[in-house]
PDB file of N, CA and C in Angstrom:
ATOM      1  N   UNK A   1      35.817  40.616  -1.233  1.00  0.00           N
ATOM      2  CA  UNK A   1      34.611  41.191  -1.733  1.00  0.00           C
ATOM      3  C   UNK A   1      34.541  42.648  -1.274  1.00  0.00           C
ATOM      4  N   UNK A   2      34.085  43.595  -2.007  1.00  0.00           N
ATOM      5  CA  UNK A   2      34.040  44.967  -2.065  1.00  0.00           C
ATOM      6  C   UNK A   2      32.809  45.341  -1.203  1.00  0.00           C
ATOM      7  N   UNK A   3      33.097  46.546  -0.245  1.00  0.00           N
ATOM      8  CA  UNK A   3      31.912  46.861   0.726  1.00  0.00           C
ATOM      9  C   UNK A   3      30.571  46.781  -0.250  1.00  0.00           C
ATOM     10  N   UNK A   4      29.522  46.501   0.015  1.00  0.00           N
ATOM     11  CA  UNK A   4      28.002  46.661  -0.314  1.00  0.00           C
ATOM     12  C   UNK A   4      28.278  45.739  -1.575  1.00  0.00           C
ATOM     13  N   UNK A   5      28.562  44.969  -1.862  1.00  0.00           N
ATOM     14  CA  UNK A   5      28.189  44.009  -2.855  1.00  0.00           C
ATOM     15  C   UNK A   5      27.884  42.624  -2.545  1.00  0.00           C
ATOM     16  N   UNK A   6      26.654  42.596  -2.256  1.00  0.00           N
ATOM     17  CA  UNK A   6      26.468  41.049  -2.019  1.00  0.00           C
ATOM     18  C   UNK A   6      26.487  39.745  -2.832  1.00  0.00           C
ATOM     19  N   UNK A   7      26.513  38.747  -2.179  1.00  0.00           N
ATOM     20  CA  UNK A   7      26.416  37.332  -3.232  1.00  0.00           C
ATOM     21  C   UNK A   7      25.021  37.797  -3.666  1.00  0.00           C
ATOM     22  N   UNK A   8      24.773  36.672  -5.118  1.00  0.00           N
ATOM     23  CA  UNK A   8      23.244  36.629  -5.291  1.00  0.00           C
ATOM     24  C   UNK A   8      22.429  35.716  -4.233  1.00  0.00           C
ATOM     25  N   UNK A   9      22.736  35.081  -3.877  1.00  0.00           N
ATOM     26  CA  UNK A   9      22.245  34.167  -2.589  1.00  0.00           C
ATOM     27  C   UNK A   9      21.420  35.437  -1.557  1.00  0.00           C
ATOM     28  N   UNK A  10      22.590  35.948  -1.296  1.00  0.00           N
ATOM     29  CA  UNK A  10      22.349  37.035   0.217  1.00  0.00           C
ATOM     30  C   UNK A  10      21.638  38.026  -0.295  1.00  0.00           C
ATOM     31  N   UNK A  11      21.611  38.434  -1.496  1.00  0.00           N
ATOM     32  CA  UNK A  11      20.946  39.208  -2.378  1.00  0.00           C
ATOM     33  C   UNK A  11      19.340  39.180  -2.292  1.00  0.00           C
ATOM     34  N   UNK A  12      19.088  37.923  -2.766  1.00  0.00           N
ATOM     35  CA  UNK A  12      17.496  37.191  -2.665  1.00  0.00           C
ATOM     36  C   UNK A  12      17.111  37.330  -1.827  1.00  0.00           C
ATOM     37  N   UNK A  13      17.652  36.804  -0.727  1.00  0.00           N
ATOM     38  CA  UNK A  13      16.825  36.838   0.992  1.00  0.00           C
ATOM     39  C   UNK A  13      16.752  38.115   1.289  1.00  0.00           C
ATOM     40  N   UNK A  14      17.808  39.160   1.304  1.00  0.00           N
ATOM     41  CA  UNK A  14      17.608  40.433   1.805  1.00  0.00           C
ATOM     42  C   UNK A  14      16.618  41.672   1.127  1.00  0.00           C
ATOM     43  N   UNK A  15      16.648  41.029  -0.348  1.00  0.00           N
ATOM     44  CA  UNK A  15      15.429  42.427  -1.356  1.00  0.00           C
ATOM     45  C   UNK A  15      14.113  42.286  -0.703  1.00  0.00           C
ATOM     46  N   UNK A  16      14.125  43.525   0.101  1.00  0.00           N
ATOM     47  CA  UNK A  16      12.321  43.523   0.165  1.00  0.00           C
ATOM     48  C   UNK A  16      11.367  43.673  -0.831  1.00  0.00           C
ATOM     49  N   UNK A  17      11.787  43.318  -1.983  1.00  0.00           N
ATOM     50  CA  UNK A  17      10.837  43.134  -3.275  1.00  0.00           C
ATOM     51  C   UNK A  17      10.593  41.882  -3.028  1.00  0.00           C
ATOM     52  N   UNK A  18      11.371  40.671  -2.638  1.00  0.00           N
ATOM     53  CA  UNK A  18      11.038  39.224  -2.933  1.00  0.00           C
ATOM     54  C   UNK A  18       9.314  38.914  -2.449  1.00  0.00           C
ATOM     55  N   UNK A  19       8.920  38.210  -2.721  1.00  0.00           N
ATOM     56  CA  UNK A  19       7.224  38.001  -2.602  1.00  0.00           C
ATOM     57  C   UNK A  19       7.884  36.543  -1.591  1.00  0.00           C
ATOM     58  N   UNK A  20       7.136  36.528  -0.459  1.00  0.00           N
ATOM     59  CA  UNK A  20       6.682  35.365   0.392  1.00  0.00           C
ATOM     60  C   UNK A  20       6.153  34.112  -0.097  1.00  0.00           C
ATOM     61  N   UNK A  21       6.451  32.709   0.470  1.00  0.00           N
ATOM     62  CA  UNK A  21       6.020  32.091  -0.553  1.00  0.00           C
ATOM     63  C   UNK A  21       4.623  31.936  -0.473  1.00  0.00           C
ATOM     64  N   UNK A  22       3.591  32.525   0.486  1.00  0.00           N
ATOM     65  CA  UNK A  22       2.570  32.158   0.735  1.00  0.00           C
ATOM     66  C   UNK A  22       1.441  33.099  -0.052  1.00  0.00           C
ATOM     67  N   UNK A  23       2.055  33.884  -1.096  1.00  0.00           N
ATOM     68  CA  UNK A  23       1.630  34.703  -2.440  1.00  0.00           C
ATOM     69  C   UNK A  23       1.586  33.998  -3.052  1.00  0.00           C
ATOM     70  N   UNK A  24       2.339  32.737  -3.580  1.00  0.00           N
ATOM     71  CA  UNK A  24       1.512  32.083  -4.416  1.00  0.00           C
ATOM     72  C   UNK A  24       0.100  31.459  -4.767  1.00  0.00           C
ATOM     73  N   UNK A  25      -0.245  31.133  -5.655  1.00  0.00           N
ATOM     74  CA  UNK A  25      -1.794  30.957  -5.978  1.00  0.00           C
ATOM     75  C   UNK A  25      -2.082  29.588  -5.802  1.00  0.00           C
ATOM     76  N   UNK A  26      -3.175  29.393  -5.165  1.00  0.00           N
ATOM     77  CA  UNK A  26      -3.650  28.238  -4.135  1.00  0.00           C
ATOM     78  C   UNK A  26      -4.155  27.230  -5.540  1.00  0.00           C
ATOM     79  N   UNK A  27      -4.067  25.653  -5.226  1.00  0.00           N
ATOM     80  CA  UNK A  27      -4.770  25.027  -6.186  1.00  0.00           C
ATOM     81  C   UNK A  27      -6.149  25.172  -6.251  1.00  0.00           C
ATOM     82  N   UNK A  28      -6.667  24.570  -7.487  1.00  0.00           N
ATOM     83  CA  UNK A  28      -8.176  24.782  -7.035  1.00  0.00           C
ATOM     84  C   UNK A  28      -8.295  23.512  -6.416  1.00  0.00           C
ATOM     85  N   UNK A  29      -9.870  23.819  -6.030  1.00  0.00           N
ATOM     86  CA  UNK A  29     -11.018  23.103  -5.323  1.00  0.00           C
ATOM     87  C   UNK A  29     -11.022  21.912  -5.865  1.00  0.00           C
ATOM     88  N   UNK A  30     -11.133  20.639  -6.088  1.00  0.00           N
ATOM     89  CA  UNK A  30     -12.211  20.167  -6.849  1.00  0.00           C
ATOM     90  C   UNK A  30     -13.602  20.182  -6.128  1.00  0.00           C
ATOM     91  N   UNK A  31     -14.633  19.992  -7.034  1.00  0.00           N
ATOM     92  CA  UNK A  31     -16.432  19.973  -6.476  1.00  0.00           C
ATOM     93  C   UNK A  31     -16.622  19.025  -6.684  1.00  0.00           C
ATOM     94  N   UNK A  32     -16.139  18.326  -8.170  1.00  0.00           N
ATOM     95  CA  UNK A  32     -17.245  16.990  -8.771  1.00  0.00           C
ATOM     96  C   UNK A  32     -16.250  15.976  -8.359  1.00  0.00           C
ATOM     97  N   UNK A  33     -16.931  14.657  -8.339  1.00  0.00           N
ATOM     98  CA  UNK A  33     -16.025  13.635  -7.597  1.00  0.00           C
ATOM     99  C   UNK A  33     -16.364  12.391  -8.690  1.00  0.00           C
ATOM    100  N   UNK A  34     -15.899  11.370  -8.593  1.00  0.00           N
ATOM    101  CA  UNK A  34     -16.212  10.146  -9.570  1.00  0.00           C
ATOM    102  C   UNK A  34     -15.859   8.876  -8.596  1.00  0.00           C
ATOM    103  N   UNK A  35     -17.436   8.079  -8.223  1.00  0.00           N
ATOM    104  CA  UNK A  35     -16.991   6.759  -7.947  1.00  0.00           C
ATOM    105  C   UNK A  35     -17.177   5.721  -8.238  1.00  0.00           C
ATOM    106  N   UNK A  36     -15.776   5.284  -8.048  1.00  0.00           N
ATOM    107  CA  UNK A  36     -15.610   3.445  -9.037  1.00  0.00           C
ATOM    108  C   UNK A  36     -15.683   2.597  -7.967  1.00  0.00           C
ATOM    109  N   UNK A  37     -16.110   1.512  -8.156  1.00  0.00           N
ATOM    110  CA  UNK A  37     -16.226   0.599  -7.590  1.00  0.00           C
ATOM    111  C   UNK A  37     -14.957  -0.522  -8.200  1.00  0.00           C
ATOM    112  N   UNK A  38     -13.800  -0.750  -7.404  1.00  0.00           N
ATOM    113  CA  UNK A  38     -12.773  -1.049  -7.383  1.00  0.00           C
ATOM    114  C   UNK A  38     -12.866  -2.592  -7.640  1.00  0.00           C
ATOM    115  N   UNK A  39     -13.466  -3.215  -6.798  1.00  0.00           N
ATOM    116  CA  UNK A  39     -13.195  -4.786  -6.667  1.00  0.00           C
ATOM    117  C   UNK A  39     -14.432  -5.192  -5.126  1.00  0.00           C
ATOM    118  N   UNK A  40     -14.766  -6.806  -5.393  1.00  0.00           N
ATOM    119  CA  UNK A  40     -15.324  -6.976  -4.420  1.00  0.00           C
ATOM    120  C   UNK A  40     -15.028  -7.919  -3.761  1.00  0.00           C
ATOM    121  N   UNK A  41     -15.485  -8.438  -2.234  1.00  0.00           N
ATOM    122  CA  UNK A  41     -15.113 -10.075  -2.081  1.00  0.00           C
ATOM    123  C   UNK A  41     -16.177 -10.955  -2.683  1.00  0.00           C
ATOM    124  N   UNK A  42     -15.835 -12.211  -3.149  1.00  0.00           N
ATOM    125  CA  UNK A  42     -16.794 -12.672  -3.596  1.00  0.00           C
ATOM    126  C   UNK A  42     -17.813 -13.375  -2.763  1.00  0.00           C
ATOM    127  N   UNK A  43     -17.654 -13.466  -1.262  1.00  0.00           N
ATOM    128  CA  UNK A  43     -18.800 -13.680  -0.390  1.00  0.00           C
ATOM    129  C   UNK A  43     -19.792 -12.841  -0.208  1.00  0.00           C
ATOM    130  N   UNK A  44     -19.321 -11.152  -0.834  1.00  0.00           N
ATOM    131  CA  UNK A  44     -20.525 -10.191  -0.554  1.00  0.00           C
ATOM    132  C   UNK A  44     -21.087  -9.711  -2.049  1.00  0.00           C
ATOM    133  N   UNK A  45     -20.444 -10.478  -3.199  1.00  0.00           N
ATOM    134  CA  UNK A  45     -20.966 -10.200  -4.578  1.00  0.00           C
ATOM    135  C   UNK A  45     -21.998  -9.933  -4.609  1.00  0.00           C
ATOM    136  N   UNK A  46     -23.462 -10.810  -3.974  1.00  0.00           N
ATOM    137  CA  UNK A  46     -24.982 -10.428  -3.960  1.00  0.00           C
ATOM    138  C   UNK A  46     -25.375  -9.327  -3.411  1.00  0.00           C
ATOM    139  N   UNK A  47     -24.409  -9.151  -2.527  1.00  0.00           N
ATOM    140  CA  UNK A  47     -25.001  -7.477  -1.856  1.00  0.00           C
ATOM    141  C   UNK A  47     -25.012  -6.682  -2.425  1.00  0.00           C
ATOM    142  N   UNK A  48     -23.290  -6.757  -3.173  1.00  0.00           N
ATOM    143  CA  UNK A  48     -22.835  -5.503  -3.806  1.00  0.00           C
ATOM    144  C   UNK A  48     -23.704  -5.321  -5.379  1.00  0.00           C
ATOM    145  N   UNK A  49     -24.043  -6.129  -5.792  1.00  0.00           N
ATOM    146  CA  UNK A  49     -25.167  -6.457  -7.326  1.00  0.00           C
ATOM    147  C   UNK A  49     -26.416  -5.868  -6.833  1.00  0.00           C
ATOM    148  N   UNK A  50     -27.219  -5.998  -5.638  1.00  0.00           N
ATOM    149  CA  UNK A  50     -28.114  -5.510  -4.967  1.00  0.00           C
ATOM    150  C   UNK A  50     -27.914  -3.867  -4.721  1.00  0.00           C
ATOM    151  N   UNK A  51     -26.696  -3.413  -4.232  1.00  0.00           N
ATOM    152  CA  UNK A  51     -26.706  -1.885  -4.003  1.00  0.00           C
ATOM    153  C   UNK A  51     -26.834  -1.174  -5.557  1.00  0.00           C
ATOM    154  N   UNK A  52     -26.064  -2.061  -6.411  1.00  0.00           N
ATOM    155  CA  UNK A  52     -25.438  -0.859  -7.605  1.00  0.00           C
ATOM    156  C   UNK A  52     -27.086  -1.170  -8.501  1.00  0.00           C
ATOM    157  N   UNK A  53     -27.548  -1.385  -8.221  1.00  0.00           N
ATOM    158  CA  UNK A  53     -28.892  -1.981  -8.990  1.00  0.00           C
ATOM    159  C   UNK A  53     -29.605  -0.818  -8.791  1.00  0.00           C
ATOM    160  N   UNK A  54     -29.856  -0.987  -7.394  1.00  0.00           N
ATOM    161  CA  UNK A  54     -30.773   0.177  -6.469  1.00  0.00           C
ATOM    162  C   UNK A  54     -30.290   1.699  -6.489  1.00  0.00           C
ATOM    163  N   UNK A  55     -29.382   1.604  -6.761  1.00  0.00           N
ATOM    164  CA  UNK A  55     -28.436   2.980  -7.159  1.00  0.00           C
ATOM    165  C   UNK A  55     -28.511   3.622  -8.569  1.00  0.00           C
ATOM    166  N   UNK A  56     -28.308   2.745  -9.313  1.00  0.00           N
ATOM    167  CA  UNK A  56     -27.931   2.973 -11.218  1.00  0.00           C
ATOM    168  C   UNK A  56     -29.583   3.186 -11.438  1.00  0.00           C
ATOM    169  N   UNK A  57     -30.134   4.337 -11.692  1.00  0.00           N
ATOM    170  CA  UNK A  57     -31.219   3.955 -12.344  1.00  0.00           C
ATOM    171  C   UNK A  57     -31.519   3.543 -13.497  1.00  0.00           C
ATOM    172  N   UNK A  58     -32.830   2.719 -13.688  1.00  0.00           N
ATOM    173  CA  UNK A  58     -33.302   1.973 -15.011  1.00  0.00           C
ATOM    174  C   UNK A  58     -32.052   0.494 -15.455  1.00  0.00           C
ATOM    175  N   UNK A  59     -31.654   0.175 -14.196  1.00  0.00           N
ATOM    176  CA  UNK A  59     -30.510  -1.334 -14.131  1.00  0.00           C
ATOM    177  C   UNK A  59     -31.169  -2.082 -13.492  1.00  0.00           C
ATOM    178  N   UNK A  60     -31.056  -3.215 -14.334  1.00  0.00           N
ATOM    179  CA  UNK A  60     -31.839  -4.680 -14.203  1.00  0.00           C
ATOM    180  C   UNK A  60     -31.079  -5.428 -12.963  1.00  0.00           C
ATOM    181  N   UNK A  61     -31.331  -6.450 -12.655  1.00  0.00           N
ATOM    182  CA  UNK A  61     -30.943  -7.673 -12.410  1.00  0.00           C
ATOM    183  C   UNK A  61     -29.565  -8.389 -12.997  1.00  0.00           C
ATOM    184  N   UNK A  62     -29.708  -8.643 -13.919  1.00  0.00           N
ATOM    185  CA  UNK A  62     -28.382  -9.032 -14.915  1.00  0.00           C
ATOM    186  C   UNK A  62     -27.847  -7.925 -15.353  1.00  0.00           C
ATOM    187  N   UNK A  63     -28.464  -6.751 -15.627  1.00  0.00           N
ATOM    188  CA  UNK A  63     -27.310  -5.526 -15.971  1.00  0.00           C
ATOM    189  C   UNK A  63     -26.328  -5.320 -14.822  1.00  0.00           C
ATOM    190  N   UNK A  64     -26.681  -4.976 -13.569  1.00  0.00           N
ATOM    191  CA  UNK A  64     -26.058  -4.983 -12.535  1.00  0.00           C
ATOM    192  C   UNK A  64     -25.184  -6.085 -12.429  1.00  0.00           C
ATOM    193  N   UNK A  65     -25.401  -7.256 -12.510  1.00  0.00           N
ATOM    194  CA  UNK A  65     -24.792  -8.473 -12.348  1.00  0.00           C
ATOM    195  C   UNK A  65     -23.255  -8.385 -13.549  1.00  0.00           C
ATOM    196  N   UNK A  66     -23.594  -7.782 -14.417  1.00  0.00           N
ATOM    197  CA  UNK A  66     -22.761  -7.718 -15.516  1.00  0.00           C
ATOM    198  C   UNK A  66     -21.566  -6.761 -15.185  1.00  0.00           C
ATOM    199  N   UNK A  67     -22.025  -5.912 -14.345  1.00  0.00           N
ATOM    200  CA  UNK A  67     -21.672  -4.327 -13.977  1.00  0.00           C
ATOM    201  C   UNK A  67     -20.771  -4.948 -13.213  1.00  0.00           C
ATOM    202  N   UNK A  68     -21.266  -5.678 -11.848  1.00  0.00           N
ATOM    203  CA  UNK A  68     -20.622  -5.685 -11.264  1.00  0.00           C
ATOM    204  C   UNK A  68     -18.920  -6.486 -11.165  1.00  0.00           C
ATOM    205  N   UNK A  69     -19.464  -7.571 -12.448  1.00  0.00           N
ATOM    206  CA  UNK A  69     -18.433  -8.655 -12.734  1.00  0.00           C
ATOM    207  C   UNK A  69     -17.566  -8.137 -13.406  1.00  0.00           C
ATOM    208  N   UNK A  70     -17.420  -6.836 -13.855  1.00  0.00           N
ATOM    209  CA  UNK A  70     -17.193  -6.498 -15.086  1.00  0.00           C
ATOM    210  C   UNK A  70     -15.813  -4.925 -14.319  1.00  0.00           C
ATOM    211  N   UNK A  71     -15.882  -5.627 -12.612  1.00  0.00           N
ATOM    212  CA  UNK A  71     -14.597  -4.240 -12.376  1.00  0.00           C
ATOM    213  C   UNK A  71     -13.403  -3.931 -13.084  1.00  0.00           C
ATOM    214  N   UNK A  72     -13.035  -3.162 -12.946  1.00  0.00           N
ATOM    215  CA  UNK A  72     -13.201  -1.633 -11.834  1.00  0.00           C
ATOM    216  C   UNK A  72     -14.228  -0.871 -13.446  1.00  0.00           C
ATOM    217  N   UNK A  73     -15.362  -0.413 -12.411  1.00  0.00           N
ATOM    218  CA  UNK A  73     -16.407   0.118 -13.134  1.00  0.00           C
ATOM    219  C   UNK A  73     -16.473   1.949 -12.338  1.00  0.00           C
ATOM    220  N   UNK A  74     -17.277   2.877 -13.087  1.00  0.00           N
ATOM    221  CA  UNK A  74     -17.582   3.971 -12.967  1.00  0.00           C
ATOM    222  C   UNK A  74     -19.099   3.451 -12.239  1.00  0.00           C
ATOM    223  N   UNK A  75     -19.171   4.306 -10.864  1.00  0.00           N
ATOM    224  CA  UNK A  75     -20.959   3.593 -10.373  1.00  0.00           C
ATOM    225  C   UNK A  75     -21.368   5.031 -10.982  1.00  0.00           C
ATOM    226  N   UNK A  76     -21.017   6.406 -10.630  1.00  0.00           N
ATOM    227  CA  UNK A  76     -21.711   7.776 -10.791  1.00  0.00           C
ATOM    228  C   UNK A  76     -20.556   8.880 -10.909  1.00  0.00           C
ATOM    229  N   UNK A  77     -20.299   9.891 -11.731  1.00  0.00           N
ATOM    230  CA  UNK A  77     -19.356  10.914 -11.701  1.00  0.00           C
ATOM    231  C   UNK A  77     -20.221  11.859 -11.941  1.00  0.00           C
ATOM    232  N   UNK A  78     -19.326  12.847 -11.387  1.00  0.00           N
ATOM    233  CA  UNK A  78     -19.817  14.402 -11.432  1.00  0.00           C
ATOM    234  C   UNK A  78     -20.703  14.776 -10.397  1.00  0.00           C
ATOM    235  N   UNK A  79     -21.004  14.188  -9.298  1.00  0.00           N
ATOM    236  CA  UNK A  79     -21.503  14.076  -8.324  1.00  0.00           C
ATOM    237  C   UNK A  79     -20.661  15.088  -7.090  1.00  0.00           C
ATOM    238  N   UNK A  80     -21.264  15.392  -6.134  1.00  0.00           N
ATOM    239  CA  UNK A  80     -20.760  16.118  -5.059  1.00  0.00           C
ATOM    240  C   UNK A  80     -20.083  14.895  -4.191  1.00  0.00           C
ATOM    241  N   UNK A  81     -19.107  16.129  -3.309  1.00  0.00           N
ATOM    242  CA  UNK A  81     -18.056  15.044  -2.254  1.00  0.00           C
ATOM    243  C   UNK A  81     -19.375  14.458  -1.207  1.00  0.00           C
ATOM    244  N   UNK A  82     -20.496  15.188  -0.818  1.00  0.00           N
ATOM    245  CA  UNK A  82     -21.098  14.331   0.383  1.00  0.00           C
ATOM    246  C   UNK A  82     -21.754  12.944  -0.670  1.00  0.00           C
ATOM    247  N   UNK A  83     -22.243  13.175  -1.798  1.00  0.00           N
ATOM    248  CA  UNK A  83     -22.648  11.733  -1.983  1.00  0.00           C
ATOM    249  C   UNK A  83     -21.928  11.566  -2.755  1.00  0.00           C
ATOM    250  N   UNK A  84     -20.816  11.656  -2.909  1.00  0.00           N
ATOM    251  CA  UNK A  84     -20.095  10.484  -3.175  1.00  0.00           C
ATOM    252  C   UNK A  84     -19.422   9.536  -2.072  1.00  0.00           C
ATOM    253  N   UNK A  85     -18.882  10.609  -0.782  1.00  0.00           N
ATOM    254  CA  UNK A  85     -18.935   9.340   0.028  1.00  0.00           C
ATOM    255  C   UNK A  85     -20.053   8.818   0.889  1.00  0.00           C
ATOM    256  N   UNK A  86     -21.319   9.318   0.649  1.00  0.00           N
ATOM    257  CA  UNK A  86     -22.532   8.520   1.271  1.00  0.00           C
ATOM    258  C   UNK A  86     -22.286   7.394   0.082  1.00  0.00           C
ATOM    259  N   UNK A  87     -22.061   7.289  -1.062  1.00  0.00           N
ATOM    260  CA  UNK A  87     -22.297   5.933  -1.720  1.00  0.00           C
ATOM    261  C   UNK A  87     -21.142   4.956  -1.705  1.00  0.00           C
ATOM    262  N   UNK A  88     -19.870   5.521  -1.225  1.00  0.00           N
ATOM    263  CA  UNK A  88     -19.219   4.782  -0.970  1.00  0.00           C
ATOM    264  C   UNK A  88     -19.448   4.301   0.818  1.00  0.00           C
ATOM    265  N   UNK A  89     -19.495   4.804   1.112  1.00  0.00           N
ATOM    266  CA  UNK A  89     -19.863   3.891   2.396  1.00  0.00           C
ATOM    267  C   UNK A  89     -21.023   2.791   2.602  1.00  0.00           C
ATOM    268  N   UNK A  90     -22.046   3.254   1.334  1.00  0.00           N
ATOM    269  CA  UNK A  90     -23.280   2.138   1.003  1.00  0.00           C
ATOM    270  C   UNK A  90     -22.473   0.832   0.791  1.00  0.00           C
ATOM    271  N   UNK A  91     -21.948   1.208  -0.457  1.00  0.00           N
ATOM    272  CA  UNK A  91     -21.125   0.101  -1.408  1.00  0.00           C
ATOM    273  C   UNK A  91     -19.853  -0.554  -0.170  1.00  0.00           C
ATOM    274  N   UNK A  92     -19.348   0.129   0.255  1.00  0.00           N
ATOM    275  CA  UNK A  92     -18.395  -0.496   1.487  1.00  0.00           C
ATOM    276  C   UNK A  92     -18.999  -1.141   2.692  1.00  0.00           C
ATOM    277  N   UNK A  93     -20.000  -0.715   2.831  1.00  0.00           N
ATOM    278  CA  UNK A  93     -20.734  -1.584   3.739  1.00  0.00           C
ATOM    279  C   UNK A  93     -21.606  -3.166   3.005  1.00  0.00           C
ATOM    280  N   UNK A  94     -21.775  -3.106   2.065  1.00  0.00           N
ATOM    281  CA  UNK A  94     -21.841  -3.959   0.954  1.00  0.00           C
ATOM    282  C   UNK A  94     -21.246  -5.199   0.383  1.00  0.00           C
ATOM    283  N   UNK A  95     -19.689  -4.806   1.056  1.00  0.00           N
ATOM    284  CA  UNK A  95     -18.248  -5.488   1.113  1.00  0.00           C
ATOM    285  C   UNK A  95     -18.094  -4.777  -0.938  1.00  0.00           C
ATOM    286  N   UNK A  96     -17.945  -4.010  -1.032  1.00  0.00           N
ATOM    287  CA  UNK A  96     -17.176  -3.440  -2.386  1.00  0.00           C
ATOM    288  C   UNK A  96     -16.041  -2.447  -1.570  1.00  0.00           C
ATOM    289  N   UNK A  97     -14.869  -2.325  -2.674  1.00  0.00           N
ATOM    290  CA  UNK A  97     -13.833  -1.675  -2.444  1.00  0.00           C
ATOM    291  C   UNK A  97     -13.999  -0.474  -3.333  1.00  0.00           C
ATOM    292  N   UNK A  98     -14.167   0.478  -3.177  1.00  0.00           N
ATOM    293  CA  UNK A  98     -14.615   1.985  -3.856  1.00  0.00           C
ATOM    294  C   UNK A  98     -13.321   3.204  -3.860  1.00  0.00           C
ATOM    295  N   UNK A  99     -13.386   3.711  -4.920  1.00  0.00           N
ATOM    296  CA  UNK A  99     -12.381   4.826  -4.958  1.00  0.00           C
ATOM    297  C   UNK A  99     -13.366   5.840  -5.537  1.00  0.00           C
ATOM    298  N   UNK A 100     -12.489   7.422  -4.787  1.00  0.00           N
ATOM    299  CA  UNK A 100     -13.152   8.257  -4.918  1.00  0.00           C
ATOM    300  C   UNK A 100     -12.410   9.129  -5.894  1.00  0.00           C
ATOM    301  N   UNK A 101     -12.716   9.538  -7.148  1.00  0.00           N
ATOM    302  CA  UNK A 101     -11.455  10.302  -8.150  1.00  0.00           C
ATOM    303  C   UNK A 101     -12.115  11.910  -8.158  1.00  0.00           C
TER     304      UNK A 101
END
């Protein structure tokens, strides 16, 4: 190899033009969150029919009941990260299995 001609390899690392990789552009944020209510045990079914009731406004008795039989359901989206996991920890304390999207 001829004085001053580098590989392209040795090339890359040495141009002080190359940009760092920490110039690249960050993902976004997300803000809004979506939670489903995954699955429940069926020893805590009444609880969990009881929270999403008290939660969903203008939901009955049997709507809830329907809701709940009826997993993996949407409980609320578009909601912020603190309540969404204040309602998943309702619903998990509840005995429901909750995901946060």
């Amino acid at each position: 190899m001829p004085w001053g001609v580098l590989p392209p390899l040795v090339r890359r690392l040495v141009t002080p033009n190359s940009q760092p990789a920490a110039a690249q552009p960050e993902a976004e944020q997300k803000t809004t969150f979506t939670v489903k209510l995954v699955k429940y045990g069926d020893e805590s079914k009444v609880k969990v029919i009881k929270e999403i009731k008290a939660m969903i406004e203008g939901m009955n008795l049997v709507q809830a009941k329907k809701f709940v039989e009826s997993v993996p359901q949407v409980v609320q989206k578009d909601i912020s990260k603190e309540e969404a996991a204040k309602l998943k920890t309702i619903l998990e304390a509840a005995g429901g299995v909750v995901a946060i999207e």
